Amino acid sequence: DTGVSQNPRHKITKRGQNVTFRCDPISEHNRLYWYRQTLGQGPEFLTYFQNEAQLEKSRLLSDRFSAERPKGSFSTLEIQRTEQGDSAMYLCASSSDSATGELFFGEGSRLTVL
Amino acid sequence: DAKTTQPNSMESNEEEPVHLPCNHSTISGTDYIHWYRQLPSQGPEYVIHGLTSNVNNRMASLAIAEDRKSSTLILHRATLRDAAVYYCILRSFGANSKLTFGKGITLSVRP
């Protein structure tokens, strides 16, 4: 297993366009998390899945953001009508069902909105 | 979520021990203390976690105060590769618990 994989690694888009990021977690992990990180800040929690169920969403996740995990495996994060303030690194992580299980992070997808 | 307080930055010399402090005075009885680190241009990676007793693993040691209101991450021999942002995080024991990151402490290692 190669760990958590995220694609694309970099995305440059114009304001108003839609973008989609994909995350492939470690295969046996049931839990999947999305975070956003801007320069100089720690990662901010966006949303969390247990298998295919989206169990928690941050208030940061406006109605322009939607995340799915249709078969409990890979996940997508879509941002509609992007704004310059959406420019950030989008990080995905997965973990086992253990309540204290460590999170394994991908290398992130960097979004630049022009 | 209970909050942690860390210094903004710390410098160390290569091959010397490093002690990274963390205060968490509002910790609850079910909060685990987790440490993650983030190397430049990478996602965070797990370092260590503990509840009450001191913990050791191949990466580091975690010393937890008796009242659990503070803890210290110890890198026994810093290398240049240890230069990173280190996050001290309280994570509630529970099925849906997530990690809430602060700004962390930036560790610089001098050759």
mmCIF file of C-alpha atoms in Angstrom, chain A residues 9 31 33 35 37 40-43 45 48 50 55-56 91 95 98-103 105-107, chain B residues 32 34 36 38 41-46 49 87 91-103:
data_model
loop_
_atom_site.group_PDB
_atom_site.id
_atom_site.type_symbol
_atom_site.label_atom_id
_atom_site.label_comp_id
_atom_site.label_asym_id
_atom_site.label_seq_id
_atom_site.Cartn_x
_atom_site.Cartn_y
_atom_site.Cartn_z
ATOM 1 C CA ARG A 9 -1.344 17.742 -6.672
ATOM 2 C CA ARG A 31 -12.570 6.817 8.198
ATOM 3 C CA TYR A 33 -11.138 13.310 6.638
ATOM 4 C CA TYR A 35 -8.782 19.468 5.888
ATOM 5 C CA GLN A 37 -4.564 24.605 5.161
ATOM 6 C CA GLY A 40 1.266 29.792 8.166
ATOM 7 C CA GLN A 41 -1.772 28.106 9.692
ATOM 8 C CA GLY A 42 -2.438 24.609 10.907
ATOM 9 C CA PRO A 43 -4.845 22.403 8.974
ATOM 10 C CA PHE A 45 -11.093 20.433 9.635
ATOM 11 C CA TYR A 48 -15.361 13.484 7.995
ATOM 12 C CA GLN A 50 -17.230 6.845 8.278
ATOM 13 C CA LEU A 55 -20.864 12.253 9.781
ATOM 14 C CA GLU A 56 -19.592 15.754 10.435
ATOM 15 C CA LEU A 91 -5.459 17.678 2.692
ATOM 16 C CA SER A 95 -7.640 6.182 9.702
ATOM 17 C CA SER A 98 -9.858 2.815 16.515
ATOM 18 C CA ALA A 99 -10.926 5.806 18.588
ATOM 19 C CA THR A 100 -7.308 6.875 19.010
ATOM 20 C CA GLY A 101 -6.091 5.621 15.648
ATOM 21 C CA GLU A 102 -3.537 7.792 13.984
ATOM 22 C CA LEU A 103 -4.487 9.753 10.908
ATOM 23 C CA PHE A 105 -2.334 12.234 5.574
ATOM 24 C CA GLY A 106 -1.795 12.573 1.881
ATOM 25 C CA GLU A 107 0.543 15.162 0.425
ATOM 26 C CA TYR B 32 -5.595 11.938 24.666
ATOM 27 C CA HIS B 34 -1.411 13.633 20.328
ATOM 28 C CA TYR B 36 1.882 15.345 14.779
ATOM 29 C CA GLN B 38 4.516 18.554 9.270
ATOM 30 C CA SER B 41 5.521 20.695 1.525
ATOM 31 C CA GLN B 42 4.097 17.522 3.078
ATOM 32 C CA GLY B 43 0.964 16.512 4.943
ATOM 33 C CA PRO B 44 1.137 16.068 8.718
ATOM 34 C CA GLU B 45 2.460 12.793 10.083
ATOM 35 C CA TYR B 46 1.772 11.098 13.390
ATOM 36 C CA HIS B 49 0.225 9.980 21.640
ATOM 37 C CA TYR B 87 1.447 20.181 16.600
ATOM 38 C CA ARG B 91 -8.237 14.387 20.965
ATOM 39 C CA SER B 92 -11.346 13.266 22.793
ATOM 40 C CA PHE B 93 -11.851 9.546 23.112
ATOM 41 C CA GLY B 94 -14.847 8.804 20.951
ATOM 42 C CA ALA B 95 -15.980 7.211 17.761
ATOM 43 C CA ASN B 96 -16.160 10.423 15.747
ATOM 44 C CA SER B 97 -13.251 12.298 17.226
ATOM 45 C CA LYS B 98 -11.295 14.477 14.836
ATOM 46 C CA LEU B 99 -7.988 16.298 15.172
ATOM 47 C CA THR B 100 -8.181 20.052 15.729
ATOM 48 C CA PHE B 101 -4.856 21.644 14.823
ATOM 49 C CA GLY B 102 -3.481 24.883 16.224
ATOM 50 C CA LYS B 103 -0.567 26.783 14.728
#
